[in-house]
Short mmCIF file of C-alpha atoms and ligand atoms in Angstrom, two decimals:
data_model
loop_
_atom_site.label_atom_id
_atom_site.label_comp_id
_atom_site.label_asym_id
_atom_site.label_seq_id
_atom_site.Cartn_x
_atom_site.Cartn_y
_atom_site.Cartn_z
CA MET A 1173 26.58 -58.70 47.82
CA ALA A 1174 25.95 -62.39 47.19
CA LYS A 1175 22.42 -63.45 47.98
CA SER A 1176 22.31 -65.31 51.29
CA LYS A 1177 20.51 -68.62 51.39
CA THR A 1178 17.15 -68.60 53.07
CA GLY A 1179 15.17 -71.46 54.48
CA PHE A 1180 12.51 -72.01 57.09
CA SER A 1181 13.10 -72.64 60.77
CA CYS A 1182 10.92 -73.33 63.78
CA SER A 1183 11.13 -70.60 66.41
CA GLY A 1184 10.20 -73.18 69.04
CA CYS A 1185 12.77 -75.96 68.52
CA GLY A 1186 15.10 -74.49 65.89
CA ALA A 1187 14.55 -77.27 63.32
CA ILE A 1188 15.27 -76.23 59.71
CA PHE A 1189 13.11 -77.09 56.70
CA GLY A 1190 13.26 -76.50 52.96
CA GLN A 1191 9.71 -75.23 52.80
CA TRP A 1192 7.10 -73.61 54.97
CA GLN A 1193 5.05 -75.83 57.29
CA GLY A 1194 1.95 -74.98 59.27
CA GLN A 1195 2.89 -77.37 62.03
CA CYS A 1196 6.49 -78.13 62.93
CA PRO A 1197 7.03 -81.88 62.31
CA GLU A 1198 9.80 -81.91 64.96
CA CYS A 1199 8.12 -80.38 68.00
CA GLY A 1200 4.50 -80.38 66.88
CA GLU A 1201 3.92 -76.65 67.53
CA TRP A 1202 1.64 -74.71 65.18
CA ASN A 1203 2.54 -71.43 63.45
CA THR A 1204 6.16 -71.44 64.57
CA VAL A 1205 7.89 -72.00 61.21
CA PHE A 1206 9.19 -68.80 59.58
CA GLU A 1207 11.52 -67.89 56.77
CA THR A 1208 15.04 -67.28 58.00
CA LEU A 1209 18.61 -66.77 56.77
CA ILE A 1210 20.65 -69.98 56.67
CA ASP A 1211 24.38 -69.83 57.40
CA LYS A 1212 26.90 -70.20 54.61
CA PRO A 1213 28.76 -73.56 54.27
CA ASN A 1214 31.21 -74.50 56.96
CA SER A 1215 34.38 -74.33 54.88
CA THR A 1216 34.59 -70.54 55.24
CA ARG A 1217 34.17 -70.99 58.95
CA SER A 1218 37.18 -73.25 59.33
CA GLU A 1219 39.19 -70.70 57.37
CA LYS A 1220 38.15 -68.13 59.92
CA PHE A 1221 39.19 -70.39 62.79
CA LEU A 1222 42.60 -70.87 61.24
CA GLY A 1223 42.94 -67.14 60.81
CA TYR A 1224 43.11 -67.19 56.99
CA SER A 1225 40.29 -64.78 56.42
CA GLY A 1226 42.28 -61.84 57.69
CA GLN A 1227 40.05 -61.37 60.75
CA THR A 1228 41.58 -60.99 64.16
CA LEU A 1229 41.10 -64.13 66.17
CA ALA A 1230 39.20 -63.89 69.42
CA GLN A 1231 41.48 -64.47 72.38
CA ILE A 1232 40.82 -65.91 75.81
CA GLN A 1233 41.32 -63.23 78.43
CA SER A 1234 41.39 -63.11 82.16
CA MET A 1235 38.39 -61.24 83.55
CA ALA A 1236 40.63 -59.17 85.80
CA ASP A 1237 42.37 -57.77 82.71
CA ILE A 1238 39.19 -56.57 81.06
CA HIS A 1239 38.89 -52.84 81.34
CA LEU A 1240 35.42 -51.34 81.70
CA ASP A 1241 34.58 -47.73 81.11
CA GLU A 1242 31.65 -47.05 83.40
CA THR A 1243 31.42 -43.46 82.22
CA ALA A 1244 30.71 -44.62 78.67
CA ARG A 1245 26.95 -44.55 79.22
CA ILE A 1246 25.25 -41.64 77.55
CA SER A 1247 22.37 -39.82 79.18
CA SER A 1248 19.19 -39.86 77.13
CA THR A 1249 18.58 -36.30 78.40
CA PHE A 1250 15.54 -37.57 80.32
CA SER A 1251 16.34 -38.74 83.84
CA GLU A 1252 13.14 -40.82 83.91
CA MET A 1253 14.31 -42.68 80.81
CA ASP A 1254 17.87 -43.05 82.10
CA ARG A 1255 16.58 -44.73 85.23
CA VAL A 1256 14.53 -47.22 83.24
CA LEU A 1257 17.62 -47.96 81.13
CA GLY A 1258 19.66 -48.58 84.28
CA GLY A 1259 21.57 -45.27 84.25
CA GLY A 1260 21.75 -44.17 80.63
CA VAL A 1261 22.31 -45.73 77.22
CA VAL A 1262 25.09 -48.34 77.01
CA PRO A 1263 27.41 -48.26 73.95
CA GLY A 1264 26.74 -51.09 71.53
CA SER A 1265 23.33 -51.85 73.05
CA VAL A 1266 20.10 -52.44 71.16
CA VAL A 1267 16.97 -51.26 72.90
CA LEU A 1268 13.46 -52.02 71.74
CA LEU A 1269 10.98 -49.25 72.53
CA GLY A 1270 7.54 -50.80 72.21
CA GLY A 1271 4.05 -49.45 72.63
CA ASP A 1272 0.69 -48.92 71.00
CA PRO A 1273 0.61 -46.74 67.87
CA GLY A 1274 0.25 -43.08 68.84
CA ILE A 1275 1.54 -43.52 72.40
CA GLY A 1276 4.52 -41.20 71.78
CA LYS A 1277 7.48 -43.40 70.81
CA SER A 1278 8.56 -41.33 67.78
CA THR A 1279 8.04 -38.07 69.64
CA LEU A 1280 10.15 -39.18 72.60
CA LEU A 1281 13.06 -40.48 70.52
CA LEU A 1282 13.00 -37.40 68.30
CA GLN A 1283 13.29 -35.27 71.44
CA VAL A 1284 16.16 -37.43 72.72
CA LEU A 1285 18.20 -37.14 69.52
CA CYS A 1286 17.60 -33.40 69.17
CA GLN A 1287 18.47 -32.69 72.79
CA LEU A 1288 21.68 -34.74 72.91
CA PRO A 1289 24.74 -32.53 73.33
CA GLN A 1290 26.70 -31.50 70.23
CA GLY A 1291 29.47 -33.95 69.51
CA ILE A 1292 27.39 -37.08 70.00
CA GLY A 1293 26.64 -38.16 66.44
CA THR A 1294 23.00 -39.11 65.84
CA LEU A 1295 20.99 -40.69 63.05
CA TYR A 1296 17.20 -40.85 62.96
CA VAL A 1297 16.10 -43.39 60.35
CA THR A 1298 12.45 -43.02 59.50
CA GLY A 1299 10.52 -45.61 57.57
CA GLU A 1300 7.09 -44.29 58.46
CA GLU A 1301 7.17 -40.54 58.08
CA SER A 1302 8.86 -38.40 55.44
CA LEU A 1303 11.82 -36.20 56.33
CA SER A 1304 9.62 -33.11 56.12
CA GLN A 1305 7.05 -34.62 58.48
CA VAL A 1306 9.75 -35.39 61.04
CA THR A 1307 11.20 -31.90 60.65
CA LEU A 1308 7.77 -30.31 60.94
CA ARG A 1309 7.24 -32.05 64.25
CA ALA A 1310 10.65 -31.04 65.57
CA ARG A 1311 10.04 -27.40 64.60
CA ARG A 1312 6.60 -27.37 66.18
CA LEU A 1313 8.10 -28.70 69.39
CA GLY A 1314 10.86 -26.08 69.21
CA LEU A 1315 13.62 -28.66 69.43
CA PRO A 1316 17.23 -27.78 68.68
CA GLU A 1317 18.02 -29.00 65.16
CA GLY A 1318 21.79 -28.68 65.05
CA ASN A 1319 22.67 -32.19 66.16
CA ILE A 1320 20.16 -34.46 64.45
CA ARG A 1321 20.81 -36.22 61.14
CA LEU A 1322 17.91 -37.79 59.26
CA LEU A 1323 17.56 -40.62 56.79
CA ALA A 1324 14.40 -41.90 55.11
CA GLU A 1325 15.19 -45.51 54.24
CA THR A 1326 13.79 -48.96 54.90
CA ASP A 1327 16.41 -51.27 53.35
CA ILE A 1328 18.32 -52.42 56.40
CA GLU A 1329 21.54 -53.27 54.55
CA ARG A 1330 21.67 -49.80 53.04
CA ILE A 1331 21.00 -48.31 56.47
CA THR A 1332 23.88 -50.18 58.09
CA HIS A 1333 26.09 -49.36 55.11
CA ILE A 1334 25.32 -45.64 55.36
CA SER A 1335 25.72 -45.57 59.12
CA HIS A 1336 29.02 -47.38 58.76
CA LEU A 1337 30.22 -44.33 56.83
CA GLU A 1338 28.34 -41.75 58.92
CA LYS A 1339 29.37 -43.39 62.24
CA PRO A 1340 26.59 -42.12 64.52
CA ARG A 1341 26.99 -42.88 68.21
CA ILE A 1342 23.29 -43.28 68.67
CA MET A 1343 20.74 -44.31 66.08
CA VAL A 1344 16.96 -44.61 66.02
CA ILE A 1345 15.14 -47.01 63.68
CA ASP A 1346 11.50 -45.94 63.38
CA SER A 1347 10.01 -48.49 63.09
CA ILE A 1348 11.27 -52.08 62.90
CA GLN A 1349 7.99 -53.08 61.23
CA THR A 1350 8.84 -50.99 58.15
CA MET A 1351 12.37 -52.35 57.68
CA PHE A 1352 13.32 -55.20 55.36
CA LEU A 1353 16.21 -57.38 54.23
CA GLN A 1354 16.22 -58.00 50.49
CA ASP A 1355 17.15 -61.66 50.91
CA ILE A 1356 13.91 -62.44 52.68
CA SER A 1357 10.91 -62.67 50.44
CA SER A 1358 8.15 -61.92 52.94
CA ALA A 1359 6.76 -58.42 53.41
CA PRO A 1360 8.12 -55.86 55.90
CA GLY A 1361 6.43 -56.33 59.26
CA SER A 1362 6.23 -60.12 58.92
CA VAL A 1363 7.78 -62.21 61.67
CA SER A 1364 10.72 -63.26 59.45
CA GLN A 1365 11.54 -59.71 58.40
CA VAL A 1366 11.21 -58.26 61.89
CA ARG A 1367 13.39 -60.95 63.42
CA GLU A 1368 16.11 -60.91 60.77
CA THR A 1369 16.33 -57.11 60.45
CA ALA A 1370 16.54 -56.79 64.23
CA ALA A 1371 19.27 -59.45 64.37
CA HIS A 1372 21.14 -57.64 61.58
CA LEU A 1373 20.98 -54.36 63.50
CA ALA A 1374 22.01 -56.05 66.74
CA ARG A 1375 25.14 -57.43 65.08
CA PHE A 1376 25.89 -54.01 63.63
CA ALA A 1377 25.50 -52.41 67.06
CA LYS A 1378 27.90 -54.87 68.70
CA GLN A 1379 30.51 -54.60 65.96
CA THR A 1380 30.54 -50.81 65.81
CA ASP A 1381 29.59 -49.90 69.40
CA THR A 1382 26.61 -47.95 68.06
CA MET A 1383 23.63 -47.51 70.38
CA ILE A 1384 20.45 -48.40 68.57
CA PHE A 1385 16.84 -47.74 69.56
CA LEU A 1386 14.29 -49.80 67.65
CA VAL A 1387 10.72 -48.56 67.65
CA GLY A 1388 8.24 -51.43 67.64
CA HIS A 1389 4.49 -51.14 67.44
CA VAL A 1390 2.53 -53.51 69.58
CA THR A 1391 0.07 -55.75 67.79
CA LYS A 1392 -3.44 -56.47 69.00
CA GLU A 1393 -2.15 -59.60 70.73
CA GLY A 1394 0.15 -57.43 72.81
CA GLY A 1395 3.45 -58.57 71.30
CA VAL A 1396 5.80 -56.68 69.01
CA ALA A 1397 5.03 -58.35 65.64
CA GLY A 1398 4.35 -61.75 67.06
CA PRO A 1399 4.98 -63.07 70.52
CA ARG A 1400 8.38 -62.52 72.04
CA ILE A 1401 10.35 -62.93 68.83
CA LEU A 1402 12.58 -59.98 69.53
CA GLU A 1403 13.16 -60.30 73.24
CA HIS A 1404 16.24 -62.51 73.12
CA ILE A 1405 17.94 -60.39 70.46
CA MET A 1406 17.54 -57.16 72.44
CA ASP A 1407 19.68 -55.91 75.31
CA ALA A 1408 16.70 -54.11 76.75
CA VAL A 1409 12.99 -54.10 76.02
CA ILE A 1410 11.13 -51.01 77.14
CA PHE A 1411 7.44 -50.38 76.83
CA ILE A 1412 5.51 -47.15 76.94
CA GLU A 1413 2.02 -47.66 78.26
CA GLY A 1414 -0.83 -45.33 78.86
CA ARG A 1415 -4.57 -45.11 78.59
CA THR A 1416 -5.93 -43.23 75.64
CA ASP A 1417 -7.98 -41.03 77.94
CA SER A 1418 -4.99 -40.04 80.03
CA ARG A 1419 -2.02 -37.92 79.09
CA PHE A 1420 0.30 -39.81 81.40
CA ARG A 1421 2.67 -42.37 79.94
CA VAL A 1422 4.44 -44.99 82.01
CA MET A 1423 7.72 -46.38 80.76
CA ARG A 1424 8.70 -49.81 81.99
CA ALA A 1425 11.65 -52.14 81.34
CA LEU A 1426 10.53 -55.70 80.66
CA LYS A 1427 14.07 -56.87 80.11
CA ASN A 1428 17.34 -55.09 80.75
CA ARG A 1429 20.80 -56.60 80.54
CA PHE A 1430 22.28 -53.46 82.08
CA GLY A 1431 19.88 -52.58 84.86
CA ALA A 1432 16.97 -53.60 87.01
CA VAL A 1433 13.69 -54.59 85.40
CA ASN A 1434 10.34 -53.28 86.55
CA GLU A 1435 11.89 -49.85 86.79
CA LEU A 1436 9.27 -47.22 86.13
CA GLY A 1437 9.54 -43.84 84.42
CA VAL A 1438 6.61 -41.46 84.15
CA PHE A 1439 6.00 -38.98 81.34
CA ALA A 1440 3.14 -36.74 80.30
CA MET A 1441 2.23 -36.14 76.66
CA THR A 1442 1.78 -32.38 76.36
CA GLU A 1443 1.37 -29.99 73.46
CA SER A 1444 5.12 -29.51 73.55
CA GLY A 1445 5.98 -33.21 73.40
CA MET A 1446 6.81 -35.68 76.13
CA LYS A 1447 7.60 -34.11 79.52
CA GLU A 1448 8.97 -36.10 82.41
CA VAL A 1449 6.96 -36.25 85.60
CA LYS A 1450 9.55 -35.90 88.34
CA ASN A 1451 7.11 -36.51 91.16
CA PRO A 1452 4.91 -39.38 89.98
CA SER A 1453 3.42 -40.17 93.38
CA ALA A 1454 1.11 -37.22 93.02
CA ILE A 1455 -0.64 -38.52 89.90
CA PHE A 1456 -1.64 -41.85 91.36
CA LEU A 1457 -3.60 -40.26 94.18
CA SER A 1458 -7.18 -39.25 93.54
CA ARG A 1459 -7.80 -35.57 93.94
CA PHE A 1460 -10.65 -35.47 96.46
CA ASP A 1461 -9.91 -33.31 99.43
CA ASN A 1462 -12.34 -35.06 101.72
CA PRO A 1463 -11.38 -38.65 102.40
CA ALA A 1464 -13.97 -41.18 101.25
CA PRO A 1465 -14.80 -44.48 102.96
CA GLY A 1466 -13.01 -47.41 101.35
CA SER A 1467 -10.04 -45.37 100.18
CA VAL A 1468 -6.52 -45.83 101.55
CA VAL A 1469 -3.15 -44.53 100.35
CA MET A 1470 -0.37 -47.12 100.36
CA VAL A 1471 3.31 -46.98 99.52
CA VAL A 1472 4.29 -49.62 96.96
CA TRP A 1473 7.73 -50.29 95.55
CA GLU A 1474 8.15 -49.81 91.84
CA GLY A 1475 11.57 -50.68 90.45
CA SER A 1476 13.99 -48.81 92.65
CA ARG A 1477 11.68 -46.29 94.23
CA PRO A 1478 8.64 -46.01 96.43
CA LEU A 1479 5.39 -44.78 94.94
CA LEU A 1480 2.26 -43.55 96.68
CA VAL A 1481 -0.77 -45.25 95.23
CA GLU A 1482 -4.38 -45.10 96.30
CA ILE A 1483 -6.44 -48.25 96.67
CA GLN A 1484 -10.22 -48.15 96.71
CA ALA A 1485 -12.51 -50.86 98.01
CA LEU A 1486 -16.26 -51.21 97.91
CA MET A 1487 -18.23 -53.77 99.89
CA ASP A 1488 -21.87 -54.15 99.07
CA GLN A 1489 -24.61 -56.50 100.27
CA ALA A 1490 -24.81 -59.47 97.87
CA TYR A 1491 -28.23 -60.75 96.89
CA GLY A 1492 -28.41 -64.42 95.92
CA GLY A 1493 -25.76 -66.56 94.25
CA ALA A 1494 -22.06 -66.42 94.92
CA PRO A 1495 -20.87 -62.94 95.99
CA LYS A 1496 -18.86 -61.04 93.39
CA ARG A 1497 -15.11 -60.59 93.73
CA VAL A 1498 -13.67 -58.04 91.31
CA ALA A 1499 -10.13 -56.65 91.46
CA VAL A 1500 -8.71 -54.11 89.00
CA GLY A 1501 -4.95 -53.70 89.30
CA MET A 1502 -4.32 -56.60 91.63
CA GLU A 1503 -4.48 -60.36 91.67
CA LEU A 1504 -7.82 -61.96 92.41
CA ASN A 1505 -6.33 -64.94 94.27
CA ARG A 1506 -4.55 -62.64 96.67
CA LEU A 1507 -7.84 -60.83 97.32
CA ALA A 1508 -9.57 -64.15 98.07
CA MET A 1509 -6.80 -65.10 100.49
CA LEU A 1510 -6.91 -61.75 102.27
CA LEU A 1511 -10.70 -61.92 102.61
CA ALA A 1512 -10.25 -65.25 104.39
CA VAL A 1513 -7.68 -63.69 106.72
CA LEU A 1514 -10.04 -60.79 107.39
CA HIS A 1515 -12.72 -63.24 108.45
CA ARG A 1516 -10.60 -65.59 110.53
CA HIS A 1517 -8.27 -63.08 112.20
CA GLY A 1518 -10.18 -59.82 111.97
CA GLY A 1519 -13.56 -61.30 112.86
CA ILE A 1520 -15.21 -59.64 109.84
CA PRO A 1521 -17.32 -62.03 107.74
CA VAL A 1522 -17.66 -61.13 104.06
CA TYR A 1523 -19.49 -64.17 102.63
CA ASP A 1524 -22.62 -62.08 102.03
CA GLN A 1525 -20.78 -59.09 100.53
CA ASP A 1526 -19.83 -58.26 96.96
CA VAL A 1527 -16.24 -57.00 96.97
CA PHE A 1528 -14.78 -54.58 94.42
CA ILE A 1529 -11.16 -53.38 94.44
CA ASN A 1530 -9.63 -50.69 92.26
CA ILE A 1531 -6.09 -49.33 92.16
CA VAL A 1532 -6.31 -45.66 91.17
CA GLY A 1533 -4.39 -44.40 88.13
CA GLY A 1534 -4.35 -47.67 86.23
CA VAL A 1535 -1.26 -49.06 88.00
CA SER A 1536 -0.94 -52.78 88.64
CA VAL A 1537 0.27 -53.73 92.07
CA ARG A 1538 1.98 -57.09 92.29
CA GLU A 1539 3.58 -56.49 95.64
CA THR A 1540 2.55 -57.97 98.97
CA SER A 1541 3.05 -54.64 100.73
CA ALA A 1542 -0.45 -53.71 99.53
CA ASP A 1543 -2.09 -56.41 101.71
CA LEU A 1544 -2.65 -54.36 104.84
CA ALA A 1545 -3.88 -51.32 102.92
CA LEU A 1546 -6.36 -53.51 101.07
CA LEU A 1547 -7.80 -54.96 104.29
CA LEU A 1548 -8.09 -51.52 105.90
CA ALA A 1549 -9.79 -50.16 102.77
CA LEU A 1550 -12.28 -53.03 102.88
CA THR A 1551 -13.04 -52.47 106.56
CA SER A 1552 -13.41 -48.75 106.00
CA SER A 1553 -15.91 -49.39 103.21
CA LEU A 1554 -17.86 -51.94 105.21
CA HIS A 1555 -18.28 -49.58 108.15
CA SER A 1556 -18.72 -46.50 105.92
CA GLN A 1557 -16.02 -44.87 107.96
CA ALA A 1558 -13.46 -42.76 106.12
CA LEU A 1559 -9.86 -42.99 107.23
CA PRO A 1560 -7.96 -39.77 107.99
CA LYS A 1561 -6.57 -37.86 105.04
CA GLY A 1562 -2.95 -37.94 106.18
CA LEU A 1563 -2.75 -41.73 106.63
CA VAL A 1564 -0.53 -44.11 104.66
CA VAL A 1565 -0.44 -47.87 105.08
CA PHE A 1566 1.85 -50.66 103.99
CA GLY A 1567 2.66 -54.19 105.14
CA GLU A 1568 2.30 -57.82 104.12
CA VAL A 1569 -0.39 -59.88 105.82
CA GLY A 1570 0.35 -63.53 106.63
CA LEU A 1571 -2.16 -66.36 106.80
CA SER A 1572 -2.24 -66.30 110.58
CA GLY A 1573 -3.08 -62.59 110.60
CA GLU A 1574 0.47 -61.50 111.38
CA ILE A 1575 1.79 -58.32 109.75
CA ARG A 1576 5.09 -59.02 108.04
CA PRO A 1577 7.79 -56.49 107.20
CA VAL A 1578 8.46 -55.34 103.64
CA ALA A 1579 11.66 -54.13 101.98
CA GLY A 1580 12.56 -50.43 101.97
CA GLY A 1581 10.44 -49.41 104.98
CA LEU A 1582 12.29 -46.19 105.70
CA GLU A 1583 12.32 -45.03 102.07
CA ARG A 1584 8.58 -45.65 101.91
CA LEU A 1585 8.03 -43.52 105.00
CA ARG A 1586 10.22 -40.74 103.57
CA GLU A 1587 8.16 -40.71 100.36
CA ALA A 1588 5.00 -40.38 102.46
CA ILE A 1589 6.45 -37.48 104.49
CA LYS A 1590 7.50 -35.75 101.27
CA HIS A 1591 3.84 -35.72 100.26
CA GLY A 1592 2.60 -34.39 103.55
CA PHE A 1593 1.33 -37.56 105.20
CA THR A 1594 1.23 -37.44 108.98
CA HIS A 1595 0.21 -40.95 110.08
CA ALA A 1596 1.46 -44.36 109.03
CA ILE A 1597 0.26 -47.86 109.93
CA ILE A 1598 3.18 -50.16 109.19
CA PRO A 1599 4.62 -53.55 110.26
CA LYS A 1600 6.33 -53.50 113.65
CA ALA A 1601 9.55 -54.83 112.13
CA ASN A 1602 9.62 -51.84 109.78
CA ALA A 1603 9.26 -49.25 112.56
CA PRO A 1604 12.06 -46.67 112.48
CA LYS A 1605 14.50 -46.80 115.41
CA SER A 1606 14.11 -43.13 116.22
CA ARG A 1607 11.16 -40.76 116.03
CA ILE A 1608 10.53 -39.03 112.74
CA ASP A 1609 9.41 -35.42 113.02
CA GLY A 1610 5.93 -34.78 111.70
CA LEU A 1611 5.01 -38.44 111.34
CA GLU A 1612 3.13 -40.54 113.83
CA VAL A 1613 4.03 -44.19 113.23
CA ILE A 1614 1.62 -46.89 114.39
CA ALA A 1615 3.62 -50.11 114.29
CA VAL A 1616 1.48 -53.27 114.34
CA GLN A 1617 2.22 -56.96 114.69
CA PHE A 1618 -1.23 -58.41 114.07
CA LEU A 1619 -4.18 -57.49 111.89
CA SER A 1620 -6.33 -57.02 114.98
CA GLU A 1621 -4.03 -54.20 116.17
CA ALA A 1622 -4.36 -52.39 112.83
CA LEU A 1623 -8.16 -52.73 112.97
CA THR A 1624 -8.18 -51.31 116.51
CA ALA A 1625 -5.96 -48.44 115.39
CA ILE A 1626 -8.33 -47.30 112.64
CA ARG A 1627 -11.35 -47.67 114.93
CA ASN A 1628 -9.72 -45.17 117.31
CA PHE A 1629 -9.04 -42.47 114.74
P1 LIG B 1956 3.83 -40.43 68.15
O1 LIG B 1956 5.13 -40.11 68.79
O2 LIG B 1956 3.73 -40.23 66.68
O3 LIG B 1956 3.41 -41.94 68.49
P2 LIG B 1956 4.06 -43.32 68.05
O4 LIG B 1956 5.34 -43.03 67.39
O5 LIG B 1956 4.20 -44.07 69.33
O6 LIG B 1956 3.07 -43.97 67.15
O7 LIG B 1956 2.72 -39.63 68.94
C1 LIG B 1956 1.56 -39.30 68.32
C2 LIG B 1956 0.53 -38.85 69.29
O8 LIG B 1956 1.00 -37.93 70.23
C3 LIG B 1956 -0.55 -38.18 68.54
O9 LIG B 1956 -1.80 -38.79 68.92
C4 LIG B 1956 -0.49 -36.75 68.92
C5 LIG B 1956 0.23 -36.75 70.22
N1 LIG B 1956 1.14 -35.61 70.39
C6 LIG B 1956 0.89 -34.67 71.35
O10 LIG B 1956 -0.09 -34.75 72.09
N2 LIG B 1956 1.76 -33.62 71.51
C7 LIG B 1956 2.85 -33.48 70.73
O11 LIG B 1956 3.62 -32.52 70.91
C8 LIG B 1956 3.10 -34.47 69.71
C9 LIG B 1956 4.30 -34.37 68.81
C10 LIG B 1956 2.22 -35.52 69.58
MG1 LIG B 1957 5.75 -43.24 65.31
#
């Protein structure tokens, strides 16, 4: 193949240069100029437009005439993963699976390819481990081996050439940081290589309808080989997160052209590989049988489903200086606002109290439905009065102390009932029209009513 021309372009403004620059002279940004492939001269393009090159010309079509095959999605064999993907893997899509090294990306994708039904062609391209290492892992996990094809290769043009002949339906590239294009002089893992190899694979996926998973390790800065360079090339960007001290892994879509983002899938890393956690609510609740002051269970909305999450608050007498405000798993500004509401509309002053908030299980709550639970947890801590074990709370709190409704009220209540909760303090506008067996609903319109309700427990 003829060597393509390379040059340097700015990832910020797109300007092209003959040589590398530390600062882009066009837009003034630093560290944005990387080596890149430059298009061939325009003459071949006009040939293409005129149809001389033997390619079929693209035609304008009416949208109504375009036929879609909704059943074409393939299940990844994990329902948790399918949900994050928006209902399975879409043909011709490129999905980036990112995460810290050792989080379980290779293990999960190996399981997926092995477990796919016979007849769906697979190809697992490994650039990090040898074929025997991959096989050893599959054997140890007891995975079926009949359907998986392996290739140890890092030259991306050879990979696409081989898969053009092999024609897998679904392909895994592990990892994008080990892959390279010969035309680019920088080392594998550099921004230029990662971006160009990913773009090459994306084109291959679209042209051949192959589904491609790219494994990408997250750098210390939190991006996959440099900030956001891959996001626009990918159809979906999925991250696996988890704390090193916990065996639970949370899978989240940061971008998805074929489904909702912020969808959440929960897995556990076990001795037999990644197992899905079908009932994730249970893991975000702390396991104390006796309720503790300052602890409240709330129902938050994650992606397309409700999730029970415990919030803990601690108020402590502040001595000198400005009182501390610390929030883990929620926004500090929201906490400050709610503390003001608690003072003005709940009559509870907190200017002399240090306030600490923690969301159990390492989840981050960005939803306003946590407001009411937070204020009740704070009050419970301040008065050292534990709330009943079977209580769940949700609702947004407005600046005038009014309790505002949140989306999905009924689904949230159902999730609570499923986990044996018997009492719920919720916004009046979310109250169910008819009685629900086994659940006492306390519907409130103002913060003061909620505070009265917990005093009377
Ligand atoms: P791996 O999939 O290699 O991570 P990544 O590809 O994201 O870098 O996972 C490696 C970690 O998972 C390693 O620390 C060991 C652990 N692990 C298990 O706990 N159980 C298992 O069955 C396997 C295969 C790995
Ligand atoms: Mg790996």
